[in-house]
């Protein structure tokens, strides 16, 4: 447990750089229609050394489970604000969780075997978020996917889960992020329920960090391979 908590501490360090990152905008890549729900900006990060133990799926062959990734029904953003899980799904056909010809071709070549999606709504009803964890064959494939999405995300992205409790407004503003985690890729998608751009009171950094709580599953796998002394 100590090792897991230490690893989770590393997550805070990794995400703390969010505020200083200036994403590339690719208006020319907007091939989707105006009513398509997809991010307006995307940020991508390479895999930290912490995840070297799970760079090769051959050393981490156990399939992900829905309970493993989305076992928590609530993710804390602050003392007063939480993200509540309203829908979840684990697909072994990655084309059921993603769309876009180039993206689907890339994840197929990368040996995608699983895509776990969780849809969340904030306890104040203001925000909607989705987290997707993708299981690829190796770290090289994960890194290449994140790098590609920096320019191609407007033409291929995750499919939103459906729930009467939360939805991404068609054509509304939202933000996306991609994180290589060894042979996994974590995709974050976050926006306001009303589709408006974030204002001074919208803390997307804290919301993103909370949404990435699903990545605890990968941290646990690192610890199971390297041992508690890691």
Short mmCIF file of C-alpha atoms in Angstrom, two decimals:
data_model
loop_
_atom_site.label_atom_id
_atom_site.label_comp_id
_atom_site.label_asym_id
_atom_site.label_seq_id
_atom_site.Cartn_x
_atom_site.Cartn_y
_atom_site.Cartn_z
CA UNK A 1 0.00 0.00 0.00
CA UNK A 2 2.88 2.37 0.79
CA UNK A 3 4.32 1.72 -2.65
CA UNK A 4 0.99 2.40 -4.29
CA UNK A 5 0.61 5.70 -2.45
CA UNK A 6 4.14 6.67 -3.42
CA UNK A 7 3.37 5.89 -7.02
CA UNK A 8 0.21 7.95 -6.87
CA UNK A 9 2.30 10.79 -5.55
CA UNK A 10 4.23 10.58 -8.81
CA UNK A 11 0.98 11.12 -10.66
CA UNK A 12 0.60 14.51 -8.99
CA UNK A 13 4.12 15.48 -10.10
CA UNK A 14 3.44 14.41 -13.68
CA UNK A 15 0.19 16.33 -13.97
CA UNK A 16 1.45 19.45 -12.21
CA UNK A 17 2.95 20.59 -15.52
CA UNK A 18 -0.51 21.02 -17.03
CA UNK A 19 -0.73 24.70 -16.27
CA UNK A 20 2.44 25.61 -18.20
CA UNK A 21 1.77 23.58 -21.34
CA UNK A 22 0.74 25.44 -24.51
CA UNK A 23 -1.06 23.03 -26.85
CA UNK A 24 -0.89 23.16 -30.60
CA UNK A 25 -4.13 24.23 -32.24
CA UNK A 26 -4.98 22.51 -35.48
CA UNK A 27 -8.01 24.24 -37.01
CA UNK A 28 -7.20 22.78 -40.43
CA UNK A 29 -7.60 19.27 -38.98
CA UNK A 30 -11.24 19.81 -38.08
CA UNK A 31 -12.71 17.25 -40.45
CA UNK A 32 -15.65 16.39 -38.19
CA UNK A 33 -18.97 18.17 -38.50
CA UNK A 34 -19.96 21.16 -36.33
CA UNK A 35 -22.27 19.02 -34.21
CA UNK A 36 -19.62 16.42 -33.37
CA UNK A 37 -18.57 16.31 -29.73
CA UNK A 38 -14.77 16.35 -29.61
CA UNK A 39 -12.00 18.33 -27.91
CA UNK A 40 -11.08 21.80 -29.08
CA UNK A 41 -7.53 21.38 -27.77
CA UNK A 42 -5.38 18.38 -26.96
CA UNK A 43 -2.32 17.93 -24.74
CA UNK A 44 -0.07 14.88 -24.85
CA UNK A 45 2.63 13.47 -22.56
CA UNK A 46 5.19 10.70 -22.95
CA UNK A 47 5.45 7.84 -20.47
CA UNK A 48 7.37 8.55 -17.22
CA UNK A 49 10.13 6.09 -16.22
CA UNK A 50 7.85 4.93 -13.43
CA UNK A 51 5.98 2.87 -16.02
CA UNK A 52 9.02 1.12 -17.50
CA UNK A 53 7.92 -2.08 -15.77
CA UNK A 54 4.82 -2.22 -17.99
CA UNK A 55 6.44 -1.14 -21.25
CA UNK A 56 5.98 -4.63 -22.74
CA UNK A 57 2.55 -6.28 -22.58
CA UNK A 58 4.29 -9.67 -22.65
CA UNK A 59 5.29 -8.92 -19.03
CA UNK A 60 1.80 -7.66 -18.14
CA UNK A 61 -0.47 -10.15 -19.87
CA UNK A 62 -3.43 -10.13 -17.48
CA UNK A 63 -6.39 -8.44 -19.15
CA UNK A 64 -7.89 -5.32 -17.61
CA UNK A 65 -11.24 -5.68 -15.86
CA UNK A 66 -14.01 -3.14 -15.56
CA UNK A 67 -13.86 -3.32 -11.77
CA UNK A 68 -10.10 -2.81 -11.77
CA UNK A 69 -10.27 0.44 -13.72
CA UNK A 70 -13.62 1.83 -12.59
CA UNK A 71 -14.05 0.32 -9.14
CA UNK A 72 -14.54 3.74 -7.55
CA UNK A 73 -17.96 5.31 -8.03
CA UNK A 74 -16.65 8.74 -7.00
CA UNK A 75 -13.39 10.59 -7.60
CA UNK A 76 -12.61 13.53 -5.33
CA UNK A 77 -11.74 16.86 -6.94
CA UNK A 78 -11.84 18.80 -3.66
CA UNK A 79 -13.52 18.53 -0.27
CA UNK A 80 -16.80 19.75 -1.77
CA UNK A 81 -16.58 18.60 -5.38
CA UNK A 82 -16.61 15.02 -6.70
CA UNK A 83 -16.84 13.31 -10.06
CA UNK A 84 -19.54 10.62 -10.04
CA UNK A 85 -19.33 7.60 -12.35
CA UNK A 86 -22.55 7.36 -14.39
CA UNK A 87 -21.56 4.87 -17.10
CA UNK A 88 -18.74 2.42 -17.80
CA UNK A 89 -17.84 -0.06 -20.49
CA UNK A 90 -14.90 -2.27 -21.42
CA UNK A 91 -14.62 -3.23 -25.09
CA UNK A 92 -12.32 -5.85 -26.57
CA UNK A 93 -13.08 -4.41 -30.02
CA UNK A 94 -11.33 -1.04 -29.84
CA UNK A 95 -13.30 0.28 -32.81
CA UNK A 96 -16.36 0.24 -30.53
CA UNK A 97 -14.70 2.82 -28.26
CA UNK A 98 -12.89 4.98 -30.82
CA UNK A 99 -13.67 6.59 -34.18
CA UNK A 100 -11.68 7.97 -37.11
CA UNK A 101 -10.05 6.02 -39.92
CA UNK A 102 -6.44 6.94 -39.15
CA UNK A 103 -6.88 6.43 -35.41
CA UNK A 104 -8.53 3.04 -35.85
CA UNK A 105 -5.80 1.92 -38.22
CA UNK A 106 -3.12 3.02 -35.79
CA UNK A 107 -4.59 1.28 -32.74
CA UNK A 108 -5.11 -1.87 -34.82
CA UNK A 109 -1.44 -1.84 -35.86
CA UNK A 110 -0.57 -1.21 -32.21
CA UNK A 111 -2.32 -4.42 -31.15
CA UNK A 112 -5.15 -2.79 -29.23
CA UNK A 113 -7.00 -5.49 -27.28
CA UNK A 114 -9.04 -3.43 -24.81
CA UNK A 115 -10.53 0.03 -24.35
CA UNK A 116 -12.11 0.78 -20.97
CA UNK A 117 -14.32 3.88 -20.80
CA UNK A 118 -15.87 5.64 -17.82
CA UNK A 119 -18.24 8.62 -17.99
CA UNK A 120 -18.47 11.04 -15.06
CA UNK A 121 -20.55 14.04 -14.03
CA UNK A 122 -19.52 16.43 -11.26
CA UNK A 123 -21.53 16.52 -8.05
CA UNK A 124 -22.55 20.13 -8.78
CA UNK A 125 -23.79 19.16 -12.25
CA UNK A 126 -21.40 21.61 -13.92
CA UNK A 127 -18.86 19.29 -15.58
CA UNK A 128 -18.81 16.12 -17.66
CA UNK A 129 -15.72 13.98 -18.15
CA UNK A 130 -14.73 10.70 -19.74
CA UNK A 131 -11.65 8.60 -19.16
CA UNK A 132 -10.51 5.87 -21.54
CA UNK A 133 -7.68 3.41 -20.85
CA UNK A 134 -6.34 1.67 -23.97
CA UNK A 135 -4.35 -1.57 -23.84
CA UNK A 136 -1.65 -1.69 -26.57
CA UNK A 137 1.19 -4.12 -27.30
CA UNK A 138 4.13 -2.00 -26.14
CA UNK A 139 5.40 1.36 -24.98
CA UNK A 140 6.60 2.40 -28.43
CA UNK A 141 3.07 2.02 -29.80
CA UNK A 142 1.64 3.98 -26.86
CA UNK A 143 4.12 6.83 -27.34
CA UNK A 144 3.43 6.98 -31.09
CA UNK A 145 -0.33 7.09 -30.52
CA UNK A 146 -0.11 10.01 -28.10
CA UNK A 147 2.24 11.86 -30.42
CA UNK A 148 -0.06 11.32 -33.41
CA UNK A 149 -3.09 12.59 -31.51
CA UNK A 150 -1.38 15.95 -31.01
CA UNK A 151 -2.23 16.76 -34.62
CA UNK A 152 -4.89 14.22 -35.59
CA UNK A 153 -7.30 14.37 -32.64
CA UNK A 154 -9.84 16.43 -34.59
CA UNK A 155 -10.22 13.56 -37.06
CA UNK A 156 -10.37 10.71 -34.57
CA UNK A 157 -11.23 10.48 -30.89
CA UNK A 158 -12.99 8.36 -28.27
CA UNK A 159 -16.69 7.64 -28.60
CA UNK A 160 -18.70 9.18 -25.75
CA UNK A 161 -20.62 6.81 -23.52
CA UNK A 162 -24.34 7.49 -23.27
CA UNK A 163 -26.15 8.30 -20.02
CA UNK A 164 -29.24 10.36 -19.16
CA UNK A 165 -27.18 11.89 -16.36
CA UNK A 166 -24.37 13.40 -18.44
CA UNK A 167 -23.37 14.14 -22.02
CA UNK A 168 -20.89 16.22 -24.01
CA UNK A 169 -22.90 18.94 -25.81
CA UNK A 170 -22.66 18.63 -29.60
CA UNK A 171 -20.43 21.43 -30.82
CA UNK A 172 -19.64 22.51 -27.24
CA UNK A 173 -16.18 23.35 -25.93
CA UNK A 174 -14.12 20.56 -24.34
CA UNK A 175 -10.50 19.64 -23.77
CA UNK A 176 -8.62 16.38 -24.27
CA UNK A 177 -5.39 14.87 -23.01
CA UNK A 178 -3.34 11.77 -23.78
CA UNK A 179 -0.91 10.02 -21.45
CA UNK A 180 1.42 7.18 -22.39
CA UNK A 181 1.65 4.81 -19.41
CA UNK A 182 3.97 2.01 -20.46
CA UNK A 183 2.00 -0.05 -22.99
CA UNK A 184 -1.23 1.72 -22.01
CA UNK A 185 -2.62 5.05 -23.16
CA UNK A 186 -4.94 7.06 -20.94
CA UNK A 187 -7.25 9.55 -22.67
CA UNK A 188 -8.97 12.32 -20.72
CA UNK A 189 -11.93 14.31 -22.03
CA UNK A 190 -13.39 17.15 -20.01
CA UNK A 191 -15.91 19.93 -20.55
CA UNK A 192 -18.70 21.95 -19.03
CA UNK A 193 -22.20 20.50 -19.29
CA UNK A 194 -23.41 23.75 -20.88
CA UNK A 195 -20.70 23.55 -23.54
CA UNK A 196 -19.20 26.92 -22.63
CA UNK A 197 -15.47 27.64 -22.54
CA UNK A 198 -13.90 27.48 -19.06
CA UNK A 199 -13.79 30.66 -17.02
CA UNK A 200 -11.55 31.78 -14.12
CA UNK A 201 -13.47 29.58 -11.66
CA UNK A 202 -13.18 26.41 -13.75
CA UNK A 203 -10.22 24.46 -12.37
CA UNK A 204 -9.55 22.02 -15.19
CA UNK A 205 -6.20 20.99 -13.71
CA UNK A 206 -7.83 19.61 -10.54
CA UNK A 207 -10.67 18.09 -12.55
CA UNK A 208 -8.21 16.34 -14.86
CA UNK A 209 -6.16 15.03 -11.96
CA UNK A 210 -9.30 13.60 -10.37
CA UNK A 211 -10.41 12.03 -13.65
CA UNK A 212 -7.05 10.32 -13.94
CA UNK A 213 -7.81 8.45 -10.75
CA UNK A 214 -8.68 5.55 -13.04
CA UNK A 215 -4.94 5.22 -13.69
CA UNK A 216 -4.48 3.71 -10.24
CA UNK A 217 -5.07 0.40 -12.00
CA UNK A 218 -1.82 0.83 -13.94
CA UNK A 219 0.10 1.91 -10.84
CA UNK A 220 -1.04 -1.23 -9.04
CA UNK A 221 0.23 -3.33 -11.93
CA UNK A 222 3.63 -1.64 -11.75
CA UNK A 223 3.82 -2.45 -8.04
CA UNK A 224 2.73 -6.05 -8.63
CA UNK A 225 5.66 -6.48 -11.06
CA UNK A 226 8.39 -4.52 -9.29
CA UNK A 227 7.41 -5.35 -5.72
CA UNK A 228 6.50 -3.11 -2.74
CA UNK A 229 10.08 -1.84 -2.39
CA UNK A 230 9.61 0.18 -5.62
#
